[in-house]
PDB file of C-alpha atoms in Angstrom:
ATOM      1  CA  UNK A   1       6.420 -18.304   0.482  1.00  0.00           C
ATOM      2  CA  UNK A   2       8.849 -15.905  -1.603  1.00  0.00           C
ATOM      3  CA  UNK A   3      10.828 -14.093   0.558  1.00  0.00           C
ATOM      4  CA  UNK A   4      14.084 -12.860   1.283  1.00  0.00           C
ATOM      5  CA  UNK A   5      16.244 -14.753   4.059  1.00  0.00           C
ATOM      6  CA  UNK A   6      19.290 -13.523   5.866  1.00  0.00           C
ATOM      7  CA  UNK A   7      21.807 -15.277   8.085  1.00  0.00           C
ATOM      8  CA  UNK A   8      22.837 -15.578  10.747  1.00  0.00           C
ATOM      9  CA  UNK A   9      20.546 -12.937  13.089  1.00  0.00           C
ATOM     10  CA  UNK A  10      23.708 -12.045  15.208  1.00  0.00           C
ATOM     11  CA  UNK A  11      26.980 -12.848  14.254  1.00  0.00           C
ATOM     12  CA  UNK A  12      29.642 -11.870  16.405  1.00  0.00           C
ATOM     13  CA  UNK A  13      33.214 -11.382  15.213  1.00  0.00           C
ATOM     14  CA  UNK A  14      37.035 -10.561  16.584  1.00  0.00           C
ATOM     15  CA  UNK A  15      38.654  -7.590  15.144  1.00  0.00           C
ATOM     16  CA  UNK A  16      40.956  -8.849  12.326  1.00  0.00           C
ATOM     17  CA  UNK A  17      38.398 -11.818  11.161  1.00  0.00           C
ATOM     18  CA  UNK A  18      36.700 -11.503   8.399  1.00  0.00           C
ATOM     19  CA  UNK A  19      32.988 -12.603   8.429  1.00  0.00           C
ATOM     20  CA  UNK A  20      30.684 -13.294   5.407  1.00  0.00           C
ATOM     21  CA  UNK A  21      26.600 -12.552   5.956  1.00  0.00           C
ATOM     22  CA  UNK A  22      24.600 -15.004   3.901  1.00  0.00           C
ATOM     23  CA  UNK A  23      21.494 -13.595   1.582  1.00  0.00           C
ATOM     24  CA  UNK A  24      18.869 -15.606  -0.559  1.00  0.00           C
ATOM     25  CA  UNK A  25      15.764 -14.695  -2.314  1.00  0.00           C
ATOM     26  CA  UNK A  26      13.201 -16.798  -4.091  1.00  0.00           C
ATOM     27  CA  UNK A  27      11.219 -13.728  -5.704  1.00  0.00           C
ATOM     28  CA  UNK A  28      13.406 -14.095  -9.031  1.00  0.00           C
ATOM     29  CA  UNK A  29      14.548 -10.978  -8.866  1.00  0.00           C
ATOM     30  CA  UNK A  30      17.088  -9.552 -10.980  1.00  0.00           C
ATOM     31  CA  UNK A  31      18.628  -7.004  -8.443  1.00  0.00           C
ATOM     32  CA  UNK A  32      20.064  -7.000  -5.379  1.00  0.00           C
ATOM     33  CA  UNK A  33      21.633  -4.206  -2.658  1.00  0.00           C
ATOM     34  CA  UNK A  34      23.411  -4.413   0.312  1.00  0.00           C
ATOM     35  CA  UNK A  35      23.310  -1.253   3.465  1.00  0.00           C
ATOM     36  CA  UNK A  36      24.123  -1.045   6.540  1.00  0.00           C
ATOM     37  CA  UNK A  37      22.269   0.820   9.149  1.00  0.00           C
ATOM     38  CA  UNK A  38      23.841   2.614  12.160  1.00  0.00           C
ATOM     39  CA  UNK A  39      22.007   3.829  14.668  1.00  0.00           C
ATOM     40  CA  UNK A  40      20.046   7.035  14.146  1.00  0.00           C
ATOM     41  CA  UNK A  41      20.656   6.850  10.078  1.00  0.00           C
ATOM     42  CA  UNK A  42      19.295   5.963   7.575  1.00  0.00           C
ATOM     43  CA  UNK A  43      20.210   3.185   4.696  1.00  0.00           C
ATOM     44  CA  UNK A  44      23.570   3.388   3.526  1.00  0.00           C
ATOM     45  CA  UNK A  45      24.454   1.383  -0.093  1.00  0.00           C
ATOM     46  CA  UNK A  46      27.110  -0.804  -0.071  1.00  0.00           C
ATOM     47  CA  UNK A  47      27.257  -2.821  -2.920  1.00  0.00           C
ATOM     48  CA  UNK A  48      24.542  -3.517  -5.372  1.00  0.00           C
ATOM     49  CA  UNK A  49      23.666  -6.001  -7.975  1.00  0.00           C
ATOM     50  CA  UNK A  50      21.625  -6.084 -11.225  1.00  0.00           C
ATOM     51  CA  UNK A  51      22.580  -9.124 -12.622  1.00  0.00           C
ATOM     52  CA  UNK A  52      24.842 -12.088 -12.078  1.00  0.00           C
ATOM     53  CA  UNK A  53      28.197 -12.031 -12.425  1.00  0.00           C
ATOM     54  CA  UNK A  54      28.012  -8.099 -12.286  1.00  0.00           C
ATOM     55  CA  UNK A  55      28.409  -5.567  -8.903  1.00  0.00           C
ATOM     56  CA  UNK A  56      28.611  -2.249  -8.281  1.00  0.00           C
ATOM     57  CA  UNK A  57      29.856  -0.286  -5.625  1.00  0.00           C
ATOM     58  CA  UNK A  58      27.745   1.726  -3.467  1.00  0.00           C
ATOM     59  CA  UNK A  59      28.221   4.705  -1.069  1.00  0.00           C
ATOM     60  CA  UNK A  60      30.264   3.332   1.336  1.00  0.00           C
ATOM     61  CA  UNK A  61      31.702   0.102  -0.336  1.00  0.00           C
ATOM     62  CA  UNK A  62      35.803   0.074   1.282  1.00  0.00           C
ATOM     63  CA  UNK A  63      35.867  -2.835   3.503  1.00  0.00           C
ATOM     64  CA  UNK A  64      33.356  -4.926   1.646  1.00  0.00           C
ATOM     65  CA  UNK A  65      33.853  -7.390  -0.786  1.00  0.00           C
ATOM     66  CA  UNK A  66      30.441  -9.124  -2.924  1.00  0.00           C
ATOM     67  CA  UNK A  67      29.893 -12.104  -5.438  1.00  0.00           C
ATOM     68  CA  UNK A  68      26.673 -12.552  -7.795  1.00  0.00           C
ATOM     69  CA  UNK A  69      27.217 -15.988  -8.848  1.00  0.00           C
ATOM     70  CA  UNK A  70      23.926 -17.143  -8.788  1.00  0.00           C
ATOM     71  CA  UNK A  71      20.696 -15.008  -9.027  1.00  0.00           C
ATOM     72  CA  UNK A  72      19.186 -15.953  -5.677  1.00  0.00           C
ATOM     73  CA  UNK A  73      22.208 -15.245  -3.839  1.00  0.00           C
ATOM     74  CA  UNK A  74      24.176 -12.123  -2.756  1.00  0.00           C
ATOM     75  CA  UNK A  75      26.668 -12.386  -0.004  1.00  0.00           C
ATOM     76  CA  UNK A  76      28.817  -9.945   1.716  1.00  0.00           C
ATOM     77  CA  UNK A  77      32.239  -9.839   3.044  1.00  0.00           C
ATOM     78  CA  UNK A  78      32.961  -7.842   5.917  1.00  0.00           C
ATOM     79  CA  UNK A  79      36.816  -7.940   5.769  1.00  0.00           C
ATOM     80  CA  UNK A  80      39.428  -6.827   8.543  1.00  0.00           C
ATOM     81  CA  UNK A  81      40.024  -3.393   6.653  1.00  0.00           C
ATOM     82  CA  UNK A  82      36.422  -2.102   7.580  1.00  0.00           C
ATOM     83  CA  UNK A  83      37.203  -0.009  10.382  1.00  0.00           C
ATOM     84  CA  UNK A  84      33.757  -0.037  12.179  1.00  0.00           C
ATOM     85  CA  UNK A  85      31.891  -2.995  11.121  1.00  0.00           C
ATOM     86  CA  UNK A  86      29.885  -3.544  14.434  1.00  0.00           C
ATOM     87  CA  UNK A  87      26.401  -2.206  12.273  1.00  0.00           C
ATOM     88  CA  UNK A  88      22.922  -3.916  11.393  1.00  0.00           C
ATOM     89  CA  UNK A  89      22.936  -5.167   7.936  1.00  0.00           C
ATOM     90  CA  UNK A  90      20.171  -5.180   5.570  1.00  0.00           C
ATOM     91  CA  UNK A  91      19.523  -6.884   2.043  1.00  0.00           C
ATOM     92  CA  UNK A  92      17.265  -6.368  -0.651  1.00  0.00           C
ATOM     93  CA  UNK A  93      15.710  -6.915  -4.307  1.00  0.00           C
ATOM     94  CA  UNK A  94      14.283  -5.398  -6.706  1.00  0.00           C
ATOM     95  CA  UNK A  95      13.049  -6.143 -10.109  1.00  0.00           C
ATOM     96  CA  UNK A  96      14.945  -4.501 -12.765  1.00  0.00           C
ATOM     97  CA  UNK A  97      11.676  -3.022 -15.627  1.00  0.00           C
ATOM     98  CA  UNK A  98       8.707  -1.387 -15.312  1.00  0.00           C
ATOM     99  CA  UNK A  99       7.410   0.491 -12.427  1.00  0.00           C
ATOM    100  CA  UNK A 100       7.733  -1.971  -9.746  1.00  0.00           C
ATOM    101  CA  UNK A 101      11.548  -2.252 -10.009  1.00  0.00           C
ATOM    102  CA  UNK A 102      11.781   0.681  -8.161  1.00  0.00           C
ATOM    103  CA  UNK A 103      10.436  -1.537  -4.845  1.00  0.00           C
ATOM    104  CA  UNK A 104      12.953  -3.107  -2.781  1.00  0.00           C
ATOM    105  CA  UNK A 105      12.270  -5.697  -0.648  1.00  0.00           C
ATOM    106  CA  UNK A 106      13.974  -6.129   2.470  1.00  0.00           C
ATOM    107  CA  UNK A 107      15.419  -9.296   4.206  1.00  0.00           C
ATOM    108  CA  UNK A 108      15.201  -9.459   8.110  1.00  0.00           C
ATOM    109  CA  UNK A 109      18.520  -8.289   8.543  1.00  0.00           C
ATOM    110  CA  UNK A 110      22.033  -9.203  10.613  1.00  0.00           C
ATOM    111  CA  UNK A 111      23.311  -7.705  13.688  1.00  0.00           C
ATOM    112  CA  UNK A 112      26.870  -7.772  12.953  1.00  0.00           C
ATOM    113  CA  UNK A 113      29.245  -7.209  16.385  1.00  0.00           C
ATOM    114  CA  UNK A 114      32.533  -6.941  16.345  1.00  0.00           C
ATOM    115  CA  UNK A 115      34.109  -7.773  19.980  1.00  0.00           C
TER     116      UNK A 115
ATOM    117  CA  UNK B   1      25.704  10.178  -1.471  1.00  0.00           C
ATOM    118  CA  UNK B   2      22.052  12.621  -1.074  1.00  0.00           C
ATOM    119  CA  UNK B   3      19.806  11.863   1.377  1.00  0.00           C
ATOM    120  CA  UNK B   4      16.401  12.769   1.705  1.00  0.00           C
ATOM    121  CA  UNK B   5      15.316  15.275   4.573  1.00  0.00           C
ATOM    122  CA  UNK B   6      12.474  14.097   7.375  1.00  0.00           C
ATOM    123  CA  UNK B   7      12.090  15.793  10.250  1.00  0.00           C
ATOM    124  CA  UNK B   8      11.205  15.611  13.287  1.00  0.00           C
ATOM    125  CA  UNK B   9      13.707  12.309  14.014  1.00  0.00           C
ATOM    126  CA  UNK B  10      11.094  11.566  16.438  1.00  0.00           C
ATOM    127  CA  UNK B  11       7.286  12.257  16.814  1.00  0.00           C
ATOM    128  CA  UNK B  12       5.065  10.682  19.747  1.00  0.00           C
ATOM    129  CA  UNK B  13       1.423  10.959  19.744  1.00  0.00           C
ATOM    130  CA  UNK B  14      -1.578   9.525  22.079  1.00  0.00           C
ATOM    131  CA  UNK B  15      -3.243   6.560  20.504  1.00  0.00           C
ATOM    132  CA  UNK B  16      -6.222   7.782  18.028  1.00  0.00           C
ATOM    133  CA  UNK B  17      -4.561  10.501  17.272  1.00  0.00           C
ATOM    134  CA  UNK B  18      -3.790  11.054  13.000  1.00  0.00           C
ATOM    135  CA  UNK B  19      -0.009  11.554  12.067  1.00  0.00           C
ATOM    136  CA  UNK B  20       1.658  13.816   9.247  1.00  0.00           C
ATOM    137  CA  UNK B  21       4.872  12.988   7.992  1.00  0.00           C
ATOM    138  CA  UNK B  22       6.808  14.267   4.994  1.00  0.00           C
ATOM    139  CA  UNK B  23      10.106  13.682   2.985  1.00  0.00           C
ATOM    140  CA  UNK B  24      11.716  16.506   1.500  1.00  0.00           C
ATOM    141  CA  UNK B  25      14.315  16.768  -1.257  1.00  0.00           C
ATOM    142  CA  UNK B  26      16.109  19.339  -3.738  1.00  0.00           C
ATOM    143  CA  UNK B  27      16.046  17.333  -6.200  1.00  0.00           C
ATOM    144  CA  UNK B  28      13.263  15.877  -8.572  1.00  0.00           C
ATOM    145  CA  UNK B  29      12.189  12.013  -7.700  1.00  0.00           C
ATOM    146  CA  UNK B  30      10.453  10.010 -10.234  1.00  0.00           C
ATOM    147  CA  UNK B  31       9.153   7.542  -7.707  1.00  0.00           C
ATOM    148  CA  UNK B  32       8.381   7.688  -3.925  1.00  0.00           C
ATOM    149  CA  UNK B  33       8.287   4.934  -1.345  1.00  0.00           C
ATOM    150  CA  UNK B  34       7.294   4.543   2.429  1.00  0.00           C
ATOM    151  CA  UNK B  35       8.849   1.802   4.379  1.00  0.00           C
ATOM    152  CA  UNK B  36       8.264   1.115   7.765  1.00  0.00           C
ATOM    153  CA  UNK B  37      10.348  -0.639   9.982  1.00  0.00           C
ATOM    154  CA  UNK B  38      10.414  -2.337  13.376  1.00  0.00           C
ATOM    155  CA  UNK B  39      13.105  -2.835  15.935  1.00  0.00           C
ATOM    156  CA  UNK B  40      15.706  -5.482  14.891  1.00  0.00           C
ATOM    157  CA  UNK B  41      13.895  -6.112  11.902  1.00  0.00           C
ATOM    158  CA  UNK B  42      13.792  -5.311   7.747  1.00  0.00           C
ATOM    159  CA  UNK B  43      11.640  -2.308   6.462  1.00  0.00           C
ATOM    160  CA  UNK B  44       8.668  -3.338   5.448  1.00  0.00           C
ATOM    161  CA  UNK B  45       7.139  -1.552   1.917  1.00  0.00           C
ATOM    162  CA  UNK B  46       3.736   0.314   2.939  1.00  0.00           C
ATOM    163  CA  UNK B  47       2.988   2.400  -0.036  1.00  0.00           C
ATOM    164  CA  UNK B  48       4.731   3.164  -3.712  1.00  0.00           C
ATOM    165  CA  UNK B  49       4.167   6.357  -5.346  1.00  0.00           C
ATOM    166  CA  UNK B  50       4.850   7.264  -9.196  1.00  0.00           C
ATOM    167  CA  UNK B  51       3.284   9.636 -10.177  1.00  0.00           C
ATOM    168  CA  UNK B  52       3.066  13.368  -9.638  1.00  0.00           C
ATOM    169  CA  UNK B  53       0.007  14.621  -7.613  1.00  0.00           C
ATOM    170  CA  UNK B  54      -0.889  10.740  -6.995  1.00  0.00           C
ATOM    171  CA  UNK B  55      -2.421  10.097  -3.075  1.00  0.00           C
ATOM    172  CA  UNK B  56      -2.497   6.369  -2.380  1.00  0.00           C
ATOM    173  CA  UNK B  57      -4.019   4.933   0.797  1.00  0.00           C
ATOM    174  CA  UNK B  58      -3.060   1.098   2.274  1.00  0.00           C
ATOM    175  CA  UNK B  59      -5.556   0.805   5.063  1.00  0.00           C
ATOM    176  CA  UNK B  60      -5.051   3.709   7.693  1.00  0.00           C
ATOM    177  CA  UNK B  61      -2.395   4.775   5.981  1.00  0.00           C
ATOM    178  CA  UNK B  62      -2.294   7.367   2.815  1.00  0.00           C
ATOM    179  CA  UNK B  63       0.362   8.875   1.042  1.00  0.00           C
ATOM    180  CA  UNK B  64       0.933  11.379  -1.687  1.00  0.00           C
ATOM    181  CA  UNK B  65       3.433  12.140  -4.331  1.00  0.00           C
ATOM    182  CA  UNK B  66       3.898  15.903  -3.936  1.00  0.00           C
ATOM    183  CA  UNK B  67       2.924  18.116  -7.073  1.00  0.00           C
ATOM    184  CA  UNK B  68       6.726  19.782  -6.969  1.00  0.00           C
ATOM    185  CA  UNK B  69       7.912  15.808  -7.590  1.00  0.00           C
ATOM    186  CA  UNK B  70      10.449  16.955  -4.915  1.00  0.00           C
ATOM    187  CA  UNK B  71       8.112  15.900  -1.891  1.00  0.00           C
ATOM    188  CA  UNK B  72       6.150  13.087  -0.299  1.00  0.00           C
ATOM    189  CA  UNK B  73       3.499  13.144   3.096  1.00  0.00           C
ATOM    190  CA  UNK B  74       2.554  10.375   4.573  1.00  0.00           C
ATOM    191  CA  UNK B  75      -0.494  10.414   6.735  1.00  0.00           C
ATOM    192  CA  UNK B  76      -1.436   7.461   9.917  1.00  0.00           C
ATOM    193  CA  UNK B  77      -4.759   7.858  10.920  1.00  0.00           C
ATOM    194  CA  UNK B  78      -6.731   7.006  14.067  1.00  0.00           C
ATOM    195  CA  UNK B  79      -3.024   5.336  15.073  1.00  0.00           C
ATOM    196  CA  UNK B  80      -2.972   2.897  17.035  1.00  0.00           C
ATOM    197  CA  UNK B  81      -0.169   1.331  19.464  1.00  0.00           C
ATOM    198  CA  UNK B  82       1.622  -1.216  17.148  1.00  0.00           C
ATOM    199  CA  UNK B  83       1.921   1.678  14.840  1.00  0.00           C
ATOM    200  CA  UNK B  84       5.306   2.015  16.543  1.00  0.00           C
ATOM    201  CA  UNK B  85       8.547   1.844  14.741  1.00  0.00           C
ATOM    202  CA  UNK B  86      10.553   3.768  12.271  1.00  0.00           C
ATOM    203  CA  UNK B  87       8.986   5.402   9.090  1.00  0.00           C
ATOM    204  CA  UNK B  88      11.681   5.707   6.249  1.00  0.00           C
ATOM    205  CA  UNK B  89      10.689   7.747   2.949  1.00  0.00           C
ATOM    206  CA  UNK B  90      12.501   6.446  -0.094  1.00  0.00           C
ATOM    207  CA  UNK B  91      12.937   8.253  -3.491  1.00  0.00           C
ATOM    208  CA  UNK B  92      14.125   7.099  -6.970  1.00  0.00           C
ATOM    209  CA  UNK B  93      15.323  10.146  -9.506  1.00  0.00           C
ATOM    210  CA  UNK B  94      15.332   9.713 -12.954  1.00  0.00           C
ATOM    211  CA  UNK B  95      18.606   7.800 -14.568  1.00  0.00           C
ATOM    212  CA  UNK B  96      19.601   6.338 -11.276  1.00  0.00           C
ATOM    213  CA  UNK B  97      18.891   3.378 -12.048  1.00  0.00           C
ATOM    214  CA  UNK B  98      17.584   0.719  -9.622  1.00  0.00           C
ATOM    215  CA  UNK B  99      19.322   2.536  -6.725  1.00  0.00           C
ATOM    216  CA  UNK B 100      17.124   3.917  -3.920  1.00  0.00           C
ATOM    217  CA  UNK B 101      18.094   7.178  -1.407  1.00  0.00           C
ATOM    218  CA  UNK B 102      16.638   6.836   1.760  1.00  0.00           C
ATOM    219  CA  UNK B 103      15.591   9.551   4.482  1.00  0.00           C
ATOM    220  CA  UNK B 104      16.816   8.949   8.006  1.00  0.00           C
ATOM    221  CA  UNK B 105      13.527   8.109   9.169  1.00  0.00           C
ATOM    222  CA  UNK B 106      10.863   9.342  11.700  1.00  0.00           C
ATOM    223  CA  UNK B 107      10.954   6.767  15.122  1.00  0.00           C
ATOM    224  CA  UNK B 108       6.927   7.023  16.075  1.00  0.00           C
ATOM    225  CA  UNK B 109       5.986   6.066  19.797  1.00  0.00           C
ATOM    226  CA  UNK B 110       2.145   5.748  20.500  1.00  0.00           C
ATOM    227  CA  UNK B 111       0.670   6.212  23.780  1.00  0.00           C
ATOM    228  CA  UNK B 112      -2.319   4.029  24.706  1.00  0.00           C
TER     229      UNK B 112
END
């Protein structure tokens, strides 16, 4: 089944680590996005994607590093310099023509604690 | 960055009942999406929008791409209990690329 995968489901860090959360999608889409959801809010953007070997910064993007090296795969650094990185973390794709690019799909997420 | 405006941040209803929800903005939005998510997991797409004055329905649910292009409803009807979760209106204005801005979200509790 196409899809988009995220892992792990809970990660749990110590302040000062750095921690990297895993995304892969089989729909062969061109674009991908990274937020982060707080309680009570909405989506945030943190970094987003339209093609390999290119990234843009989002909304909230200091603290977080990305890599598009390969098409299916997205992932995120949370580094040490984030100041409040305990937050659910959601990726996505999108197509990048036509009408249905504007659709996002959504992974399952991460729950991302920092102890 | 904007965000788009729903209110209430919670609604709770008896089950049966129909819903209204809308998504507000001051700006002009090419493309509307719902998305509805449940706890500890990814939104889920429900219904995409693109055109002015458009109403789209996806089994009990119908939405409609307001005629001002700077509004969206969403209607549940005859709701029933795992209608439950988090209903997040999504908007894409013209030249912003791919990106997406997202409302808060409405949290929706049924009542059997």
């Amino acid at each position: 089944d196409g899809g988009i995968t995220q892992s792990p489901k809970y990660l749990f860090r110590k302040e000062g680590q750095n921690v990297t959360l895993s995304c892969e999608q089989n729909l062969n889409h061109d674009a991908m996005y990274w937020y982060r959801q707080d309680p009570g809010q909405g989506l945030r953007l943190i970094y987003y994607s339209q093609i390999v070997n290119d990234f843009q910064k989002g909304d909230i993007a200091e603290g977080y590093s990305v890599s598009r090296e390969k098409k299916e795969s997205f992932p995120l650094t949370v580094t040490s310099a984030q100041k409040n990185p305990t937050a659910f973390y959601l990726c996505a794709s999108s197509g990048t023509s036509g009408e249905i690019y504007n659709e996002q799909f959504f992974g399952p997420g991460t729950r991302l604690t920092v102890l | 960055g904007q965000q788009l405006n729903q209110s209430p941040q919670s609604m709770f209803i008896q089950e049966g009942e129909d819903v209204s929800m809308n998504c507000t903005s001051s700006s002009i939005f090419n493309t509307w999406l719902w998305y509805k998510q449940e706890p500890g997991e990814g939104p889920v797409l429900l219904i995409a929008l693109y055109k002015a004055g458009e109403l789209t329905s996806n089994g009990r649910l119908t939405a409609q791409f307001g005629i001002t292009r700077k509004d969206s409803f969403l209607n549940i009807s005859a709701s029933i209990p795992s209608d439950v979760g988090i209903y997040f209106c999504a908007g894409r204005r013209t030249g912003a690329n791919s990106k997406l801005t997202f409302g808060k979200g409405i949290t929706l509790s049924v009542r059997p």
